[in-house]
């Protein structure tokens, strides 16, 4: 009352409010000290001075370490750099290139090996040679982020075909000879596989940008009983016109024999990168029809060999045009729906191509002869076109050729073994023959 009379009621209420707020502030400060003591520690002796020093040290240390923590986290988020080995010294341009030691008696070596290993026959059934399909890609990740996904689709596609047709498969990601990079990397690999697998009768090379689009078609092996090299091509374009696109080396068959080793020996010398390959490219451009000016490639070199040395090699080369061992994607992909409407798998030719090859597309790189968007769109369609033939075995199909999603095309049944797939791929006859041969 006295204070109210002296100072006034309003002033007294302000003082009371300030006192109450002060008590709350002191209480909060006390709680803060208690929490910090529990978190940081009570100092060496638990004295207020030690508490203050501990708090100040903790805060200053945290402040100093914060930039370091941010830098460490940033470093951890960086992609791990893979150490690259030093490049091999450049080859001597005056020294002739060789794939390896000269072998002159491979046929006899291989025949003796097969006789000693009857459980590894080079023919798995009458008229059915043992075949090794070989493909591969760069040991480096794709420059295009989605490129590796399309490589996965490509190898999945090849595995499906090989599984159905009793073909073994080899996927390579190693550059066996640095001199033979690019177009030519396949040659050292092919030679090594032929010599390492005498049980293989035919090696089937297929580029990574080629896909099987007829899962039913079985190669006419009897047609090639007298041939050592089978490529998609035309005799007139190769032997008469010397046209550099008269054949294609993106998908071909090579028999395991001395003839093939000799061919590889004369095919390879144009391949070493650098001056040899550049000069060879100039020669090929001069000799071959319509060839642009660029360094030597394996396809042009093969055309050159056959056109200039037909007497030596031509009798054992079969240029196949009755079906698409190689089918240029630009003339095929827009007609898939037409093929589905009018024809059926198993033809392998222009009505239902065995292989769709995306020549000029670079799904793993950033640049190619065609736009990346167009190439990837059509590669999806080609994959789904082939994949539908696999999915139908199990009662599914893609909703359309551009869709990843699938739909059911037949109902489930309580008698699943009575269900027959339309294309006969679940238990194809050539697999049944293989099993009978193995059981006998």
PDB file of N, CA and C in Angstrom, residues 297-393:
ATOM      1  N   UNK A 297      39.117 -49.130 -90.711  1.00  0.00           N
ATOM      2  CA  UNK A 297      38.198 -49.873 -89.858  1.00  0.00           C
ATOM      3  C   UNK A 297      38.174 -51.328 -90.297  1.00  0.00           C
ATOM      4  N   UNK A 298      37.741 -52.201 -89.417  1.00  0.00           N
ATOM      5  CA  UNK A 298      37.801 -53.637 -89.684  1.00  0.00           C
ATOM      6  C   UNK A 298      36.899 -54.047 -90.838  1.00  0.00           C
ATOM      7  N   UNK A 299      35.758 -53.364 -90.998  1.00  0.00           N
ATOM      8  CA  UNK A 299      34.830 -53.736 -92.073  1.00  0.00           C
ATOM      9  C   UNK A 299      35.415 -53.415 -93.443  1.00  0.00           C
ATOM     10  N   UNK A 300      35.941 -52.206 -93.605  1.00  0.00           N
ATOM     11  CA  UNK A 300      36.551 -51.835 -94.889  1.00  0.00           C
ATOM     12  C   UNK A 300      37.740 -52.738 -95.212  1.00  0.00           C
ATOM     13  N   UNK A 301      38.515 -53.065 -94.175  1.00  0.00           N
ATOM     14  CA  UNK A 301      39.675 -53.927 -94.389  1.00  0.00           C
ATOM     15  C   UNK A 301      39.241 -55.311 -94.873  1.00  0.00           C
ATOM     16  N   UNK A 302      38.128 -55.827 -94.359  1.00  0.00           N
ATOM     17  CA  UNK A 302      37.641 -57.133 -94.796  1.00  0.00           C
ATOM     18  C   UNK A 302      37.173 -57.071 -96.246  1.00  0.00           C
ATOM     19  N   UNK A 303      36.462 -56.011 -96.623  1.00  0.00           N
ATOM     20  CA  UNK A 303      36.049 -55.852 -98.013  1.00  0.00           C
ATOM     21  C   UNK A 303      37.271 -55.797 -98.921  1.00  0.00           C
ATOM     22  N   UNK A 304      38.272 -55.062 -98.501  1.00  0.00           N
ATOM     23  CA  UNK A 304      39.504 -54.938 -99.290  1.00  0.00           C
ATOM     24  C   UNK A 304      40.179 -56.293 -99.473  1.00  0.00           C
ATOM     25  N   UNK A 305      40.273 -57.065 -98.401  1.00  0.00           N
ATOM     26  CA  UNK A 305      40.903 -58.387 -98.491  1.00  0.00           C
ATOM     27  C   UNK A 305      40.164 -59.299 -99.456  1.00  0.00           C
ATOM     28  N   UNK A 306      38.840 -59.353 -99.320  1.00  0.00           N
ATOM     29  CA  UNK A 306      38.060 -60.251-100.170  1.00  0.00           C
ATOM     30  C   UNK A 306      38.071 -59.793-101.630  1.00  0.00           C
ATOM     31  N   UNK A 307      37.999 -58.488-101.842  1.00  0.00           N
ATOM     32  CA  UNK A 307      37.946 -57.978-103.214  1.00  0.00           C
ATOM     33  C   UNK A 307      39.281 -58.117-103.933  1.00  0.00           C
ATOM     34  N   UNK A 308      40.385 -58.005-103.188  1.00  0.00           N
ATOM     35  CA  UNK A 308      41.705 -58.062-103.824  1.00  0.00           C
ATOM     36  C   UNK A 308      42.333 -59.447-103.755  1.00  0.00           C
ATOM     37  N   UNK A 309      41.813 -60.326-102.872  1.00  0.00           N
ATOM     38  CA  UNK A 309      42.376 -61.672-102.746  1.00  0.00           C
ATOM     39  C   UNK A 309      41.252 -62.717-102.752  1.00  0.00           C
ATOM     40  N   UNK A 310      40.340 -62.578-103.674  1.00  0.00           N
ATOM     41  CA  UNK A 310      39.198 -63.484-103.724  1.00  0.00           C
ATOM     42  C   UNK A 310      39.629 -64.932-103.930  1.00  0.00           C
ATOM     43  N   UNK A 311      40.632 -65.155-104.755  1.00  0.00           N
ATOM     44  CA  UNK A 311      41.081 -66.522-105.028  1.00  0.00           C
ATOM     45  C   UNK A 311      41.568 -67.216-103.762  1.00  0.00           C
ATOM     46  N   UNK A 312      42.124 -66.454-102.835  1.00  0.00           N
ATOM     47  CA  UNK A 312      42.687 -67.046-101.627  1.00  0.00           C
ATOM     48  C   UNK A 312      41.627 -67.292-100.560  1.00  0.00           C
ATOM     49  N   UNK A 313      40.654 -66.387-100.452  1.00  0.00           N
ATOM     50  CA  UNK A 313      39.715 -66.464 -99.328  1.00  0.00           C
ATOM     51  C   UNK A 313      38.270 -66.733 -99.745  1.00  0.00           C
ATOM     52  N   UNK A 314      37.905 -66.361-100.947  1.00  0.00           N
ATOM     53  CA  UNK A 314      36.499 -66.325-101.328  1.00  0.00           C
ATOM     54  C   UNK A 314      35.756 -67.645-101.225  1.00  0.00           C
ATOM     55  N   UNK A 315      36.416 -68.767-101.499  1.00  0.00           N
ATOM     56  CA  UNK A 315      35.719 -70.058-101.508  1.00  0.00           C
ATOM     57  C   UNK A 315      35.160 -70.441-100.141  1.00  0.00           C
ATOM     58  N   UNK A 316      35.753 -69.942 -99.080  1.00  0.00           N
ATOM     59  CA  UNK A 316      35.326 -70.313 -97.731  1.00  0.00           C
ATOM     60  C   UNK A 316      34.512 -69.211 -97.039  1.00  0.00           C
ATOM     61  N   UNK A 317      34.158 -68.190 -97.813  1.00  0.00           N
ATOM     62  CA  UNK A 317      33.368 -67.077 -97.257  1.00  0.00           C
ATOM     63  C   UNK A 317      31.947 -67.159 -97.797  1.00  0.00           C
ATOM     64  N   UNK A 318      30.976 -67.094 -96.899  1.00  0.00           N
ATOM     65  CA  UNK A 318      29.566 -67.114 -97.295  1.00  0.00           C
ATOM     66  C   UNK A 318      28.963 -65.755 -96.952  1.00  0.00           C
ATOM     67  N   UNK A 319      28.620 -65.006 -97.988  1.00  0.00           N
ATOM     68  CA  UNK A 319      27.956 -63.720 -97.785  1.00  0.00           C
ATOM     69  C   UNK A 319      26.450 -63.960 -97.786  1.00  0.00           C
ATOM     70  N   UNK A 320      25.859 -63.856 -96.612  1.00  0.00           N
ATOM     71  CA  UNK A 320      24.461 -64.232 -96.394  1.00  0.00           C
ATOM     72  C   UNK A 320      23.543 -63.034 -96.589  1.00  0.00           C
ATOM     73  N   UNK A 321      22.538 -63.201 -97.440  1.00  0.00           N
ATOM     74  CA  UNK A 321      21.539 -62.154 -97.637  1.00  0.00           C
ATOM     75  C   UNK A 321      20.118 -62.689 -97.591  1.00  0.00           C
ATOM     76  N   UNK A 322      19.979 -63.989 -97.358  1.00  0.00           N
ATOM     77  CA  UNK A 322      18.644 -64.585 -97.317  1.00  0.00           C
ATOM     78  C   UNK A 322      17.909 -64.221 -96.027  1.00  0.00           C
ATOM     79  N   UNK A 323      18.624 -63.915 -94.995  1.00  0.00           N
ATOM     80  CA  UNK A 323      18.021 -63.449 -93.740  1.00  0.00           C
ATOM     81  C   UNK A 323      18.943 -62.385 -93.154  1.00  0.00           C
ATOM     82  N   UNK A 324      18.491 -61.720 -92.105  1.00  0.00           N
ATOM     83  CA  UNK A 324      19.235 -60.595 -91.546  1.00  0.00           C
ATOM     84  C   UNK A 324      20.141 -61.031 -90.403  1.00  0.00           C
ATOM     85  N   UNK A 325      21.324 -61.562 -90.771  1.00  0.00           N
ATOM     86  CA  UNK A 325      22.354 -61.768 -89.758  1.00  0.00           C
ATOM     87  C   UNK A 325      22.775 -60.412 -89.194  1.00  0.00           C
ATOM     88  N   UNK A 326      22.652 -59.407 -90.043  1.00  0.00           N
ATOM     89  CA  UNK A 326      22.762 -57.998 -89.651  1.00  0.00           C
ATOM     90  C   UNK A 326      21.644 -57.256 -90.347  1.00  0.00           C
ATOM     91  N   UNK A 327      20.857 -56.496 -89.572  1.00  0.00           N
ATOM     92  CA  UNK A 327      19.789 -55.708 -90.174  1.00  0.00           C
ATOM     93  C   UNK A 327      19.923 -54.253 -89.760  1.00  0.00           C
ATOM     94  N   UNK A 328      20.052 -53.368 -90.723  1.00  0.00           N
ATOM     95  CA  UNK A 328      20.227 -51.951 -90.434  1.00  0.00           C
ATOM     96  C   UNK A 328      18.951 -51.378 -89.824  1.00  0.00           C
ATOM     97  N   UNK A 329      19.080 -50.813 -88.637  1.00  0.00           N
ATOM     98  CA  UNK A 329      17.917 -50.381 -87.870  1.00  0.00           C
ATOM     99  C   UNK A 329      17.082 -49.324 -88.583  1.00  0.00           C
ATOM    100  N   UNK A 330      17.734 -48.469 -89.385  1.00  0.00           N
ATOM    101  CA  UNK A 330      17.021 -47.364 -90.008  1.00  0.00           C
ATOM    102  C   UNK A 330      15.899 -47.784 -90.931  1.00  0.00           C
ATOM    103  N   UNK A 331      15.973 -48.998 -91.500  1.00  0.00           N
ATOM    104  CA  UNK A 331      14.929 -49.464 -92.422  1.00  0.00           C
ATOM    105  C   UNK A 331      13.992 -50.479 -91.765  1.00  0.00           C
ATOM    106  N   UNK A 332      14.186 -50.743 -90.480  1.00  0.00           N
ATOM    107  CA  UNK A 332      13.415 -51.801 -89.827  1.00  0.00           C
ATOM    108  C   UNK A 332      12.495 -51.304 -88.708  1.00  0.00           C
ATOM    109  N   UNK A 333      13.002 -50.435 -87.857  1.00  0.00           N
ATOM    110  CA  UNK A 333      12.315 -50.152 -86.580  1.00  0.00           C
ATOM    111  C   UNK A 333      10.929 -49.540 -86.759  1.00  0.00           C
ATOM    112  N   UNK A 334      10.713 -48.791 -87.826  1.00  0.00           N
ATOM    113  CA  UNK A 334       9.400 -48.164 -88.016  1.00  0.00           C
ATOM    114  C   UNK A 334       8.359 -49.131 -88.554  1.00  0.00           C
ATOM    115  N   UNK A 335       8.771 -50.372 -88.839  1.00  0.00           N
ATOM    116  CA  UNK A 335       7.844 -51.356 -89.421  1.00  0.00           C
ATOM    117  C   UNK A 335       7.521 -52.496 -88.457  1.00  0.00           C
ATOM    118  N   UNK A 336       7.956 -52.391 -87.217  1.00  0.00           N
ATOM    119  CA  UNK A 336       7.710 -53.488 -86.275  1.00  0.00           C
ATOM    120  C   UNK A 336       6.215 -53.805 -86.142  1.00  0.00           C
ATOM    121  N   UNK A 337       5.389 -52.781 -86.025  1.00  0.00           N
ATOM    122  CA  UNK A 337       3.949 -53.023 -85.888  1.00  0.00           C
ATOM    123  C   UNK A 337       3.391 -53.726 -87.126  1.00  0.00           C
ATOM    124  N   UNK A 338       3.914 -53.366 -88.288  1.00  0.00           N
ATOM    125  CA  UNK A 338       3.488 -54.032 -89.526  1.00  0.00           C
ATOM    126  C   UNK A 338       3.886 -55.502 -89.508  1.00  0.00           C
ATOM    127  N   UNK A 339       5.097 -55.800 -89.038  1.00  0.00           N
ATOM    128  CA  UNK A 339       5.535 -57.195 -88.953  1.00  0.00           C
ATOM    129  C   UNK A 339       4.609 -57.986 -88.031  1.00  0.00           C
ATOM    130  N   UNK A 340       4.251 -57.369 -86.902  1.00  0.00           N
ATOM    131  CA  UNK A 340       3.384 -58.054 -85.940  1.00  0.00           C
ATOM    132  C   UNK A 340       2.022 -58.355 -86.548  1.00  0.00           C
ATOM    133  N   UNK A 341       1.511 -57.419 -87.334  1.00  0.00           N
ATOM    134  CA  UNK A 341       0.183 -57.576 -87.933  1.00  0.00           C
ATOM    135  C   UNK A 341       0.175 -58.605 -89.053  1.00  0.00           C
ATOM    136  N   UNK A 342       1.245 -58.647 -89.865  1.00  0.00           N
ATOM    137  CA  UNK A 342       1.222 -59.479 -91.070  1.00  0.00           C
ATOM    138  C   UNK A 342       1.975 -60.799 -90.950  1.00  0.00           C
ATOM    139  N   UNK A 343       3.024 -60.841 -90.119  1.00  0.00           N
ATOM    140  CA  UNK A 343       3.920 -61.992 -90.139  1.00  0.00           C
ATOM    141  C   UNK A 343       4.074 -62.594 -88.745  1.00  0.00           C
ATOM    142  N   UNK A 344       5.122 -63.385 -88.577  1.00  0.00           N
ATOM    143  CA  UNK A 344       5.342 -64.069 -87.302  1.00  0.00           C
ATOM    144  C   UNK A 344       6.837 -64.314 -87.120  1.00  0.00           C
ATOM    145  N   UNK A 345       7.287 -64.506 -85.892  1.00  0.00           N
ATOM    146  CA  UNK A 345       8.710 -64.807 -85.665  1.00  0.00           C
ATOM    147  C   UNK A 345       9.105 -66.135 -86.295  1.00  0.00           C
ATOM    148  N   UNK A 346      10.398 -66.263 -86.588  1.00  0.00           N
ATOM    149  CA  UNK A 346      10.910 -67.488 -87.173  1.00  0.00           C
ATOM    150  C   UNK A 346      11.324 -67.314 -88.611  1.00  0.00           C
ATOM    151  N   UNK A 347      11.070 -66.142 -89.197  1.00  0.00           N
ATOM    152  CA  UNK A 347      11.407 -65.889 -90.595  1.00  0.00           C
ATOM    153  C   UNK A 347      12.827 -65.348 -90.740  1.00  0.00           C
ATOM    154  N   UNK A 348      13.222 -64.448 -89.841  1.00  0.00           N
ATOM    155  CA  UNK A 348      14.591 -63.952 -89.809  1.00  0.00           C
ATOM    156  C   UNK A 348      14.944 -62.949 -90.882  1.00  0.00           C
ATOM    157  N   UNK A 349      14.049 -62.701 -91.841  1.00  0.00           N
ATOM    158  CA  UNK A 349      14.381 -61.843 -92.978  1.00  0.00           C
ATOM    159  C   UNK A 349      13.682 -60.488 -92.872  1.00  0.00           C
ATOM    160  N   UNK A 350      13.413 -59.864 -94.017  1.00  0.00           N
ATOM    161  CA  UNK A 350      12.797 -58.541 -94.036  1.00  0.00           C
ATOM    162  C   UNK A 350      11.399 -58.537 -93.444  1.00  0.00           C
ATOM    163  N   UNK A 351      10.797 -59.715 -93.304  1.00  0.00           N
ATOM    164  CA  UNK A 351       9.464 -59.790 -92.715  1.00  0.00           C
ATOM    165  C   UNK A 351       9.502 -59.840 -91.196  1.00  0.00           C
ATOM    166  N   UNK A 352      10.611 -60.316 -90.652  1.00  0.00           N
ATOM    167  CA  UNK A 352      10.794 -60.376 -89.193  1.00  0.00           C
ATOM    168  C   UNK A 352      12.287 -60.579 -88.937  1.00  0.00           C
ATOM    169  N   UNK A 353      13.055 -59.498 -88.871  1.00  0.00           N
ATOM    170  CA  UNK A 353      14.526 -59.583 -88.894  1.00  0.00           C
ATOM    171  C   UNK A 353      15.105 -60.320 -87.694  1.00  0.00           C
ATOM    172  N   UNK A 354      16.094 -61.163 -87.979  1.00  0.00           N
ATOM    173  CA  UNK A 354      16.790 -61.858 -86.897  1.00  0.00           C
ATOM    174  C   UNK A 354      17.517 -60.865 -85.994  1.00  0.00           C
ATOM    175  N   UNK A 355      18.261 -59.940 -86.591  1.00  0.00           N
ATOM    176  CA  UNK A 355      19.075 -58.979 -85.841  1.00  0.00           C
ATOM    177  C   UNK A 355      18.742 -57.567 -86.308  1.00  0.00           C
ATOM    178  N   UNK A 356      18.582 -56.664 -85.345  1.00  0.00           N
ATOM    179  CA  UNK A 356      18.482 -55.234 -85.638  1.00  0.00           C
ATOM    180  C   UNK A 356      19.738 -54.580 -85.086  1.00  0.00           C
ATOM    181  N   UNK A 357      20.526 -54.002 -85.981  1.00  0.00           N
ATOM    182  CA  UNK A 357      21.835 -53.461 -85.615  1.00  0.00           C
ATOM    183  C   UNK A 357      21.790 -51.934 -85.694  1.00  0.00           C
ATOM    184  N   UNK A 358      22.099 -51.282 -84.572  1.00  0.00           N
ATOM    185  CA  UNK A 358      22.007 -49.824 -84.490  1.00  0.00           C
ATOM    186  C   UNK A 358      23.330 -49.180 -84.900  1.00  0.00           C
ATOM    187  N   UNK A 359      23.659 -49.375 -86.166  1.00  0.00           N
ATOM    188  CA  UNK A 359      24.872 -48.800 -86.737  1.00  0.00           C
ATOM    189  C   UNK A 359      24.770 -47.277 -86.698  1.00  0.00           C
ATOM    190  N   UNK A 360      25.828 -46.623 -86.229  1.00  0.00           N
ATOM    191  CA  UNK A 360      25.839 -45.166 -86.179  1.00  0.00           C
ATOM    192  C   UNK A 360      25.285 -44.579 -84.907  1.00  0.00           C
ATOM    193  N   UNK A 361      24.604 -45.389 -84.113  1.00  0.00           N
ATOM    194  CA  UNK A 361      24.145 -44.936 -82.798  1.00  0.00           C
ATOM    195  C   UNK A 361      25.255 -45.188 -81.784  1.00  0.00           C
ATOM    196  N   UNK A 362      25.395 -44.294 -80.853  1.00  0.00           N
ATOM    197  CA  UNK A 362      26.410 -44.428 -79.808  1.00  0.00           C
ATOM    198  C   UNK A 362      25.733 -44.294 -78.452  1.00  0.00           C
ATOM    199  N   UNK A 363      24.986 -45.309 -78.012  1.00  0.00           N
ATOM    200  CA  UNK A 363      24.255 -45.181 -76.746  1.00  0.00           C
ATOM    201  C   UNK A 363      25.160 -44.985 -75.546  1.00  0.00           C
ATOM    202  N   UNK A 364      26.415 -45.415 -75.674  1.00  0.00           N
ATOM    203  CA  UNK A 364      27.342 -45.275 -74.553  1.00  0.00           C
ATOM    204  C   UNK A 364      28.088 -43.943 -74.602  1.00  0.00           C
ATOM    205  N   UNK A 365      28.061 -43.264 -75.745  1.00  0.00           N
ATOM    206  CA  UNK A 365      28.759 -41.998 -75.891  1.00  0.00           C
ATOM    207  C   UNK A 365      27.788 -40.832 -75.956  1.00  0.00           C
ATOM    208  N   UNK A 366      28.348 -39.646 -76.062  1.00  0.00           N
ATOM    209  CA  UNK A 366      27.520 -38.446 -76.108  1.00  0.00           C
ATOM    210  C   UNK A 366      27.202 -38.020 -77.542  1.00  0.00           C
ATOM    211  N   UNK A 367      27.974 -38.537 -78.493  1.00  0.00           N
ATOM    212  CA  UNK A 367      27.787 -38.116 -79.877  1.00  0.00           C
ATOM    213  C   UNK A 367      27.782 -39.341 -80.789  1.00  0.00           C
ATOM    214  N   UNK A 368      26.964 -39.271 -81.832  1.00  0.00           N
ATOM    215  CA  UNK A 368      26.903 -40.329 -82.827  1.00  0.00           C
ATOM    216  C   UNK A 368      26.448 -39.747 -84.150  1.00  0.00           C
ATOM    217  N   UNK A 369      26.191 -40.632 -85.114  1.00  0.00           N
ATOM    218  CA  UNK A 369      25.732 -40.174 -86.421  1.00  0.00           C
ATOM    219  C   UNK A 369      24.261 -39.774 -86.396  1.00  0.00           C
ATOM    220  N   UNK A 370      23.548 -40.197 -85.356  1.00  0.00           N
ATOM    221  CA  UNK A 370      22.133 -39.881 -85.224  1.00  0.00           C
ATOM    222  C   UNK A 370      21.891 -39.297 -83.835  1.00  0.00           C
ATOM    223  N   UNK A 371      20.764 -38.632 -83.662  1.00  0.00           N
ATOM    224  CA  UNK A 371      20.469 -38.023 -82.369  1.00  0.00           C
ATOM    225  C   UNK A 371      20.316 -39.108 -81.304  1.00  0.00           C
ATOM    226  N   UNK A 372      20.830 -38.815 -80.118  1.00  0.00           N
ATOM    227  CA  UNK A 372      20.758 -39.779 -79.020  1.00  0.00           C
ATOM    228  C   UNK A 372      19.306 -40.107 -78.690  1.00  0.00           C
ATOM    229  N   UNK A 373      18.447 -39.085 -78.701  1.00  0.00           N
ATOM    230  CA  UNK A 373      17.037 -39.300 -78.364  1.00  0.00           C
ATOM    231  C   UNK A 373      16.388 -40.294 -79.323  1.00  0.00           C
ATOM    232  N   UNK A 374      16.649 -40.129 -80.607  1.00  0.00           N
ATOM    233  CA  UNK A 374      16.062 -41.039 -81.594  1.00  0.00           C
ATOM    234  C   UNK A 374      16.599 -42.452 -81.423  1.00  0.00           C
ATOM    235  N   UNK A 375      17.900 -42.563 -81.219  1.00  0.00           N
ATOM    236  CA  UNK A 375      18.510 -43.889 -81.079  1.00  0.00           C
ATOM    237  C   UNK A 375      17.955 -44.629 -79.866  1.00  0.00           C
ATOM    238  N   UNK A 376      17.904 -43.958 -78.724  1.00  0.00           N
ATOM    239  CA  UNK A 376      17.450 -44.627 -77.504  1.00  0.00           C
ATOM    240  C   UNK A 376      15.979 -45.010 -77.601  1.00  0.00           C
ATOM    241  N   UNK A 377      15.188 -44.166 -78.227  1.00  0.00           N
ATOM    242  CA  UNK A 377      13.768 -44.484 -78.407  1.00  0.00           C
ATOM    243  C   UNK A 377      13.604 -45.752 -79.236  1.00  0.00           C
ATOM    244  N   UNK A 378      14.354 -45.846 -80.331  1.00  0.00           N
ATOM    245  CA  UNK A 378      14.219 -47.008 -81.201  1.00  0.00           C
ATOM    246  C   UNK A 378      14.873 -48.255 -80.608  1.00  0.00           C
ATOM    247  N   UNK A 379      15.907 -48.069 -79.800  1.00  0.00           N
ATOM    248  CA  UNK A 379      16.500 -49.224 -79.112  1.00  0.00           C
ATOM    249  C   UNK A 379      15.512 -49.805 -78.105  1.00  0.00           C
ATOM    250  N   UNK A 380      14.758 -48.948 -77.444  1.00  0.00           N
ATOM    251  CA  UNK A 380      13.706 -49.437 -76.546  1.00  0.00           C
ATOM    252  C   UNK A 380      12.683 -50.254 -77.321  1.00  0.00           C
ATOM    253  N   UNK A 381      12.281 -49.767 -78.475  1.00  0.00           N
ATOM    254  CA  UNK A 381      11.300 -50.488 -79.286  1.00  0.00           C
ATOM    255  C   UNK A 381      11.853 -51.830 -79.762  1.00  0.00           C
ATOM    256  N   UNK A 382      13.111 -51.853 -80.188  1.00  0.00           N
ATOM    257  CA  UNK A 382      13.717 -53.106 -80.644  1.00  0.00           C
ATOM    258  C   UNK A 382      13.810 -54.109 -79.498  1.00  0.00           C
ATOM    259  N   UNK A 383      14.220 -53.621 -78.325  1.00  0.00           N
ATOM    260  CA  UNK A 383      14.318 -54.517 -77.174  1.00  0.00           C
ATOM    261  C   UNK A 383      12.951 -55.110 -76.836  1.00  0.00           C
ATOM    262  N   UNK A 384      11.925 -54.271 -76.777  1.00  0.00           N
ATOM    263  CA  UNK A 384      10.588 -54.755 -76.435  1.00  0.00           C
ATOM    264  C   UNK A 384      10.032 -55.679 -77.506  1.00  0.00           C
ATOM    265  N   UNK A 385      10.375 -55.405 -78.772  1.00  0.00           N
ATOM    266  CA  UNK A 385       9.937 -56.265 -79.874  1.00  0.00           C
ATOM    267  C   UNK A 385      10.470 -57.683 -79.689  1.00  0.00           C
ATOM    268  N   UNK A 386      11.745 -57.799 -79.305  1.00  0.00           N
ATOM    269  CA  UNK A 386      12.311 -59.114 -79.028  1.00  0.00           C
ATOM    270  C   UNK A 386      11.844 -59.671 -77.704  1.00  0.00           C
ATOM    271  N   UNK A 387      11.723 -58.805 -76.706  1.00  0.00           N
ATOM    272  CA  UNK A 387      11.360 -59.253 -75.361  1.00  0.00           C
ATOM    273  C   UNK A 387       9.932 -59.790 -75.308  1.00  0.00           C
ATOM    274  N   UNK A 388       9.047 -59.280 -76.162  1.00  0.00           N
ATOM    275  CA  UNK A 388       7.674 -59.797 -76.195  1.00  0.00           C
ATOM    276  C   UNK A 388       7.643 -61.282 -76.514  1.00  0.00           C
ATOM    277  N   UNK A 389       8.577 -61.733 -77.329  1.00  0.00           N
ATOM    278  CA  UNK A 389       8.633 -63.147 -77.689  1.00  0.00           C
ATOM    279  C   UNK A 389       9.072 -64.006 -76.501  1.00  0.00           C
ATOM    280  N   UNK A 390       9.824 -63.404 -75.586  1.00  0.00           N
ATOM    281  CA  UNK A 390      10.199 -64.102 -74.350  1.00  0.00           C
ATOM    282  C   UNK A 390       9.055 -64.063 -73.354  1.00  0.00           C
ATOM    283  N   UNK A 391       8.458 -62.886 -73.184  1.00  0.00           N
ATOM    284  CA  UNK A 391       7.390 -62.732 -72.192  1.00  0.00           C
ATOM    285  C   UNK A 391       6.162 -63.578 -72.527  1.00  0.00           C
ATOM    286  N   UNK A 392       5.880 -63.767 -73.834  1.00  0.00           N
ATOM    287  CA  UNK A 392       4.693 -64.540 -74.195  1.00  0.00           C
ATOM    288  C   UNK A 392       4.776 -65.980 -73.711  1.00  0.00           C
ATOM    289  N   UNK A 393       5.995 -66.468 -73.536  1.00  0.00           N
ATOM    290  CA  UNK A 393       6.153 -67.822 -72.991  1.00  0.00           C
ATOM    291  C   UNK A 393       5.444 -67.938 -71.657  1.00  0.00           C
TER     292      UNK A 393
END
